[in-house]
Tab-separated table of C-alpha atoms and ligand atoms in Angstrom:
chain	number	residue	atom	x	y	z
A	654	ASP	CA	-3.477	3.123	12.895
A	655	LEU	CA	-5.290	2.159	9.696
A	656	HIS	CA	-2.340	1.390	7.407
A	657	THR	CA	0.224	-1.230	8.487
A	658	HIS	CA	2.197	-4.119	6.952
A	659	SER	CA	3.176	-7.505	8.353
A	660	ASN	CA	5.622	-10.070	7.008
A	661	ILE	CA	2.762	-11.503	4.939
A	662	SER	CA	3.849	-8.718	2.573
A	663	ASP	CA	6.771	-6.315	3.047
A	664	GLY	CA	6.692	-5.682	6.789
A	665	THR	CA	9.002	-7.549	9.169
A	666	LEU	CA	6.707	-8.359	12.122
A	667	SER	CA	4.360	-11.329	11.914
A	668	PRO	CA	0.665	-10.359	12.078
A	669	GLU	CA	0.562	-11.501	15.700
A	670	GLN	CA	3.737	-9.582	16.612
A	671	LEU	CA	2.281	-6.502	14.934
A	672	VAL	CA	-0.870	-6.679	17.057
A	673	ARG	CA	1.205	-7.159	20.227
A	674	ALA	CA	3.397	-4.176	19.308
A	675	ALA	CA	0.221	-2.131	18.769
A	676	GLY	CA	-1.067	-3.235	22.185
A	677	GLU	CA	2.145	-2.132	23.867
A	678	ILE	CA	1.788	1.438	22.651
A	679	GLY	CA	-1.931	1.672	23.361
A	680	ILE	CA	-3.378	1.485	19.846
A	681	HIS	CA	-7.095	0.655	20.173
A	682	THR	CA	-8.035	0.360	16.488
A	683	LEU	CA	-5.671	-1.340	14.050
A	684	ALA	CA	-5.998	-2.253	10.376
A	685	LEU	CA	-3.619	-4.752	8.819
A	686	THR	CA	-3.234	-3.645	5.193
A	687	ASP	CA	-0.760	-5.923	3.440
A	688	HIS	CA	-0.189	-5.578	-0.310
A	689	ASP	CA	-2.904	-7.407	-2.287
A	690	THR	CA	-3.512	-10.017	0.401
A	691	MET	CA	-5.716	-10.510	3.445
A	692	ASP	CA	-3.929	-13.709	4.421
A	693	GLY	CA	-2.515	-12.203	7.630
A	694	LEU	CA	-5.857	-11.371	9.222
A	695	ILE	CA	-6.600	-14.764	10.734
A	696	GLN	CA	-3.188	-14.791	12.394
A	697	ALA	CA	-3.787	-11.332	13.862
A	698	GLU	CA	-7.266	-12.021	15.225
A	699	GLY	CA	-6.347	-14.123	18.259
A	700	ALA	CA	-3.933	-11.592	19.734
A	701	ALA	CA	-6.302	-8.707	18.977
A	702	LYS	CA	-9.123	-10.407	20.844
A	703	GLU	CA	-6.866	-11.218	23.773
A	704	LEU	CA	-5.648	-7.594	24.033
A	705	GLY	CA	-9.018	-5.954	23.370
A	706	ILE	CA	-7.792	-4.238	20.198
A	707	LYS	CA	-10.356	-3.551	17.508
A	708	LEU	CA	-8.857	-5.260	14.452
A	709	ILE	CA	-10.159	-3.882	11.162
A	710	SER	CA	-9.947	-6.103	8.084
A	711	GLY	CA	-7.828	-4.410	5.461
A	712	VAL	CA	-5.699	-4.700	2.345
A	713	GLU	CA	-3.662	-2.289	0.193
A	714	ILE	CA	-4.677	-2.904	-3.404
A	715	SER	CA	-2.355	-2.144	-6.338
A	716	SER	CA	-4.699	-0.357	-8.718
A	717	GLN	CA	-4.254	2.018	-11.650
A	718	TRP	CA	-5.847	5.030	-13.279
A	719	SER	CA	-5.308	7.056	-16.406
A	720	ARG	CA	-5.719	10.610	-17.504
A	721	PRO	CA	-7.059	11.149	-21.026
A	722	ALA	CA	-5.175	14.458	-21.260
A	723	THR	CA	-1.766	12.792	-20.787
A	724	LYS	CA	-2.606	9.329	-22.186
A	725	LYS	CA	-0.611	7.809	-19.371
A	726	ASN	CA	-1.367	5.035	-16.917
A	727	TYR	CA	-0.473	5.629	-13.302
A	728	GLY	CA	-0.233	3.186	-10.412
A	729	VAL	CA	-2.209	3.964	-7.275
A	730	HIS	CA	-2.675	2.199	-3.931
A	731	ILE	CA	-6.195	1.833	-2.589
A	732	VAL	CA	-6.565	0.760	1.031
A	733	ALA	CA	-9.740	-1.252	1.574
A	734	LEU	CA	-11.054	-1.212	5.134
A	735	ASN	CA	-13.664	-2.943	7.261
A	736	MET	CA	-15.103	-5.480	4.815
A	737	GLN	CA	-18.400	-6.954	6.027
A	738	HIS	CA	-18.603	-9.769	3.435
A	739	PRO	CA	-15.171	-10.002	1.754
A	740	GLU	CA	-15.930	-12.634	-0.914
A	741	PRO	CA	-15.932	-10.273	-3.960
A	742	LEU	CA	-12.702	-8.693	-2.792
A	743	LEU	CA	-11.068	-12.057	-2.076
A	744	ALA	CA	-11.838	-13.091	-5.666
A	745	LEU	CA	-10.155	-9.930	-6.959
A	746	LEU	CA	-7.151	-10.543	-4.715
A	747	GLU	CA	-6.646	-13.994	-6.273
A	748	GLN	CA	-6.091	-12.223	-9.615
A	749	GLN	CA	-3.870	-9.585	-8.038
A	750	LYS	CA	-1.750	-12.315	-6.425
A	751	GLN	CA	-1.259	-13.975	-9.820
A	752	ILE	CA	-0.111	-10.654	-11.281
A	753	ARG	CA	2.265	-10.175	-8.341
A	754	ALA	CA	3.742	-13.677	-8.681
A	755	VAL	CA	4.332	-13.357	-12.443
A	756	ARG	CA	5.786	-9.878	-12.029
A	757	ALA	CA	8.265	-11.011	-9.357
A	758	LYS	CA	9.739	-13.495	-11.839
A	759	GLN	CA	9.740	-10.890	-14.636
A	760	ILE	CA	11.643	-8.377	-12.507
A	761	CYS	CA	14.246	-10.997	-11.536
A	762	ASP	CA	14.619	-12.019	-15.185
A	763	LEU	CA	15.203	-8.398	-16.193
A	764	LEU	CA	17.855	-8.130	-13.469
A	765	ILE	CA	19.892	-11.072	-14.819
A	766	PRO	CA	21.714	-9.147	-17.589
A	767	LEU	CA	22.167	-6.181	-15.240
A	768	ILE	CA	23.766	-8.004	-12.318
A	769	GLY	CA	24.789	-11.293	-13.956
A	770	GLU	CA	22.785	-13.486	-11.602
A	771	ASP	CA	19.293	-14.871	-11.043
A	772	ILE	CA	18.147	-13.901	-7.521
A	773	TYR	CA	14.566	-15.221	-7.853
A	774	ALA	CA	15.091	-18.195	-5.503
A	775	GLU	CA	16.501	-15.933	-2.784
A	776	VAL	CA	13.699	-13.421	-3.246
A	777	VAL	CA	10.896	-15.966	-2.800
A	778	ALA	CA	12.740	-17.475	0.163
A	779	LYS	CA	11.991	-14.166	1.947
A	780	VAL	CA	8.233	-14.828	1.752
A	781	GLU	CA	8.095	-18.504	2.712
A	782	HIS	CA	8.420	-19.437	-0.972
A	783	ILE	CA	4.978	-18.000	-1.720
A	784	PRO	CA	5.645	-15.948	-4.888
A	785	ASP	CA	2.416	-13.950	-4.726
A	786	ARG	CA	3.717	-12.228	-1.583
A	787	VAL	CA	6.810	-10.795	-3.262
A	788	THR	CA	7.036	-7.003	-3.378
A	789	ARG	CA	9.784	-4.832	-4.765
A	790	THR	CA	10.868	-4.295	-1.147
A	791	HIS	CA	11.947	-7.969	-1.044
A	792	ILE	CA	13.807	-7.657	-4.323
A	793	ALA	CA	15.543	-4.485	-3.097
A	794	LYS	CA	16.481	-6.206	0.163
A	795	THR	CA	17.971	-9.151	-1.707
A	796	LEU	CA	20.009	-6.794	-3.894
A	797	VAL	CA	21.366	-5.146	-0.736
A	798	GLU	CA	22.212	-8.444	0.936
A	799	LYS	CA	24.055	-9.648	-2.154
A	800	GLY	CA	26.079	-6.439	-2.292
A	801	TYR	CA	24.775	-5.088	-5.598
A	802	VAL	CA	23.635	-1.895	-3.862
A	803	SER	CA	24.325	-0.484	-0.416
A	804	ARG	CA	20.767	0.497	0.539
A	805	ALA	CA	17.262	-0.515	-0.549
A	806	GLN	CA	16.554	2.966	-1.861
A	807	GLN	CA	19.529	2.568	-4.189
A	808	ALA	CA	18.048	-0.667	-5.575
A	809	PHE	CA	14.924	1.266	-6.536
A	810	ASP	CA	16.883	4.176	-7.988
A	811	LYS	CA	19.265	1.998	-9.974
A	812	TYR	CA	17.097	-0.922	-11.097
A	813	ILE	CA	13.451	-1.321	-10.121
A	814	LYS	CA	11.658	2.012	-9.958
A	815	GLU	CA	9.629	3.367	-12.857
A	816	GLY	CA	11.866	4.239	-15.792
A	817	LYS	CA	14.656	1.831	-14.767
A	818	LYS	CA	15.600	-1.297	-16.693
A	819	ALA	CA	14.137	-3.869	-14.322
A	820	TYR	CA	10.909	-1.979	-13.691
A	821	VAL	CA	7.724	-3.920	-14.325
A	822	LYS	CA	4.445	-2.083	-13.976
A	823	PHE	CA	1.822	-3.693	-11.729
A	824	ASP	CA	-1.043	-4.220	-14.150
A	825	GLY	CA	-3.778	-4.283	-11.532
A	826	LEU	CA	-7.503	-3.601	-11.696
A	827	GLY	CA	-8.600	-0.064	-12.658
A	828	LEU	CA	-9.541	2.483	-10.000
A	829	GLU	CA	-13.283	2.520	-10.646
A	830	GLU	CA	-13.601	-1.278	-10.607
A	831	THR	CA	-11.433	-1.503	-7.499
A	832	ILE	CA	-13.740	0.853	-5.612
A	833	GLN	CA	-16.776	-1.108	-6.835
A	834	VAL	CA	-15.380	-4.422	-5.597
A	835	ILE	CA	-14.559	-2.920	-2.180
A	836	HIS	CA	-18.120	-1.620	-1.892
A	837	ALA	CA	-19.524	-4.967	-3.041
A	838	SER	CA	-17.624	-6.420	-0.071
A	839	GLY	CA	-19.178	-3.935	2.334
A	840	GLY	CA	-15.893	-2.092	2.851
A	841	PHE	CA	-14.563	1.459	2.497
A	842	ALA	CA	-12.174	2.618	-0.222
A	843	VAL	CA	-9.327	4.849	0.925
A	844	LEU	CA	-6.888	6.624	-1.387
A	845	ALA	CA	-3.496	5.789	0.132
A	846	HIS	CA	-0.688	8.362	0.505
A	847	PRO	CA	-1.898	10.757	-2.260
A	848	THR	CA	1.311	12.782	-2.210
A	849	ARG	CA	3.698	9.840	-2.649
A	850	TYR	CA	3.113	8.983	-6.299
A	851	ASP	CA	5.519	11.461	-7.812
A	852	LEU	CA	2.575	13.282	-9.384
A	853	SER	CA	2.280	16.990	-10.183
A	854	ALA	CA	-0.188	18.977	-8.065
A	855	THR	CA	-2.483	19.031	-11.108
A	856	ASN	CA	-2.439	15.258	-11.381
A	857	ILE	CA	-3.001	14.767	-7.634
A	858	ARG	CA	-5.981	17.080	-7.955
A	859	TYR	CA	-7.306	15.079	-10.898
A	860	LEU	CA	-6.744	11.765	-9.109
A	861	ILE	CA	-8.669	12.897	-6.025
A	862	GLU	CA	-11.438	14.236	-8.261
A	863	ILE	CA	-11.964	10.943	-10.127
A	864	PHE	CA	-11.539	8.952	-6.905
A	865	ALA	CA	-14.481	10.946	-5.486
A	866	GLN	CA	-16.469	10.588	-8.727
A	867	PHE	CA	-16.004	6.821	-8.677
A	868	GLY	CA	-17.443	6.716	-5.169
A	869	GLY	CA	-14.218	6.568	-3.138
A	870	ASP	CA	-14.813	7.142	0.580
A	871	ALA	CA	-11.742	8.665	2.197
A	872	VAL	CA	-8.248	10.027	1.584
A	873	GLU	CA	-5.233	9.326	3.786
A	874	LEU	CA	-3.781	12.384	5.439
A	875	PRO	CA	-0.091	13.029	4.617
A	876	PRO	CA	2.385	12.264	7.437
A	877	ALA	CA	3.535	15.166	9.618
A	878	VAL	CA	7.031	15.018	8.071
A	879	GLU	CA	5.651	16.379	4.801
A	880	PRO	CA	5.628	20.151	4.246
A	881	LEU	CA	2.667	22.068	5.681
A	882	GLY	CA	1.753	23.291	2.190
A	883	THR	CA	1.321	19.704	0.991
A	884	ARG	CA	-1.008	18.921	3.873
A	885	GLN	CA	-3.014	22.073	3.233
A	886	MET	CA	-3.425	21.189	-0.431
A	887	VAL	CA	-4.725	17.717	0.467
A	888	ASP	CA	-7.020	19.166	3.154
A	889	ARG	CA	-8.523	21.522	0.573
A	890	MET	CA	-9.171	18.760	-1.962
A	891	ILE	CA	-10.737	16.531	0.697
A	892	ALA	CA	-13.100	19.352	1.682
A	893	GLU	CA	-13.873	20.254	-1.933
A	894	HIS	CA	-15.051	16.725	-2.754
A	895	GLY	CA	-16.757	15.991	0.567
A	896	LEU	CA	-14.466	13.037	1.287
A	897	LYS	CA	-13.706	11.543	4.671
A	898	VAL	CA	-10.171	11.118	5.999
A	899	SER	CA	-8.164	8.107	7.081
A	900	VAL	CA	-4.993	7.935	9.167
A	901	GLY	CA	-2.229	5.346	9.075
A	902	SER	CA	1.518	5.138	9.561
A	903	ASP	CA	2.298	2.745	6.660
A	904	PHE	CA	4.415	0.851	9.191
A	905	HIS	CA	6.808	-1.708	7.614
A	906	GLY	CA	8.810	-2.810	10.691
A	907	ASP	CA	12.599	-2.904	10.251
A	908	ASN	CA	12.275	-2.615	6.466
A	909	MET	CA	11.545	1.091	7.049
A	910	PRO	CA	12.786	1.745	10.589
A	911	TRP	CA	12.066	5.482	10.361
A	912	ILE	CA	8.310	4.807	10.245
A	913	LYS	CA	6.901	4.246	13.741
A	914	LEU	CA	3.787	2.198	14.376
A	915	GLY	CA	0.940	4.453	15.525
A	916	ASN	CA	2.596	7.632	14.270
A	917	ILE	CA	-0.408	9.107	12.535
A	918	PRO	CA	-1.148	12.669	11.407
A	919	ARG	CA	-3.551	14.928	13.262
A	920	VAL	CA	-7.087	15.256	11.971
A	921	LYS	CA	-8.149	18.816	11.277
A	922	GLU	CA	-11.287	20.225	12.829
A	923	GLY	CA	-14.248	19.622	10.533
A	924	GLN	CA	-12.736	16.506	8.934
A	925	ALA	CA	-14.740	13.294	9.297
A	926	GLY	CA	-12.780	10.137	10.102
A	927	ILE	CA	-13.694	7.030	8.096
A	928	TRP	CA	-13.386	5.051	11.352
A	929	GLU	CA	-16.575	6.714	12.591
A	930	SER	CA	-18.391	4.638	9.959
A	931	PHE	CA	-16.920	1.298	11.088
A	932	ARG	CA	-19.386	-1.249	12.363
B	1699	LIG	P1	5.321	-3.335	-5.191
B	1699	LIG	O1	3.895	-3.346	-4.714
B	1699	LIG	O2	5.867	-4.709	-5.403
B	1699	LIG	O3	5.516	-2.442	-6.369
B	1699	LIG	O4	6.175	-2.753	-4.005
B	1699	LIG	C1	5.791	-1.541	-3.504
B	1699	LIG	C2	6.489	-1.280	-2.200
B	1699	LIG	O5	7.856	-0.994	-2.418
B	1699	LIG	C3	5.907	-0.066	-1.533
B	1699	LIG	O6	4.825	-0.399	-0.707
B	1699	LIG	C4	7.047	0.420	-0.711
B	1699	LIG	O7	7.069	-0.313	0.491
B	1699	LIG	C5	8.250	0.061	-1.548
B	1699	LIG	N1	8.723	1.158	-2.414
B	1699	LIG	C6	8.123	1.635	-3.520
B	1699	LIG	N2	8.853	2.611	-4.087
B	1699	LIG	C7	9.945	2.757	-3.312
B	1699	LIG	C8	11.086	3.597	-3.363
B	1699	LIG	N3	11.274	4.505	-4.343
B	1699	LIG	N4	12.000	3.448	-2.383
B	1699	LIG	C9	11.847	2.545	-1.404
B	1699	LIG	N5	10.805	1.730	-1.290
B	1699	LIG	C10	9.854	1.838	-2.237
B	1700	LIG	MN1	5.115	-1.685	1.095
B	1701	LIG	MN1	1.461	2.106	-0.692
B	1702	LIG	MN1	1.482	0.545	2.539
């Protein structure tokens, strides 16, 4: 499973608990890919060693790309895997963490006139008062707990998703530079969940094309719950651009209880797994 979250970002298991849960279900290769941070890795290493699990260094980077034809900026998640010398990436992540911390405050400020209350203190309390770990999942959870919405999804739909009043774009590093920094760190760049960005098929096609042009290494396969046609479209684009594939559940613990750790899509015959390149 090459895409998982711990409570260092918006998962609910600690990095060590995550590794132990992986051990229990027989996962042999696990990447911890928290949002814009690699801070959980050290905590995961001990348990991984003890259980004989191959722990792959990872992080899910909030990046962005644009399409000249539509003059629009789009957010995209790039999973970085298996860094051999992470210093360049760690430097980038310091900037990303700053952006995340500032944005958390901005979102809470925008919520004040909408709900009549400042929830910032309660939001950062969910991440050990470390503001650069705050994701919109934590803000949504706080809105649920305080009774402003009944479910997290509703918090996104009403307040914090793109187009809503308390939405703040994540102004992260561009796609090309993100891939370059990952490579400078001896890692692989994986386009995360290509079908989950609310993009038209044309835009997904364009995104995968520029991702390949910029030197991206692999594309995540869509989960089995998505329609067969979606999977086939992604399979075709992967083949067309000679990309490798990656597999991950995007496990978030109890924050998304319908996603099971280790529940990864099947690799099609002829597709090359990025894990075969791990050292
Ligand atoms: P952030 O990086 O702070 O923008 O938070 C992104 C995270 O919020 C994603 O990784 C998901 O876990 C979650 N998320 C994003 N969009 C939605 C949505 N529409 N509904 C529920 N959760 C979402
Ligand atoms: Mn998340
Ligand atoms: Mn993501
Ligand atoms: Mn994720």
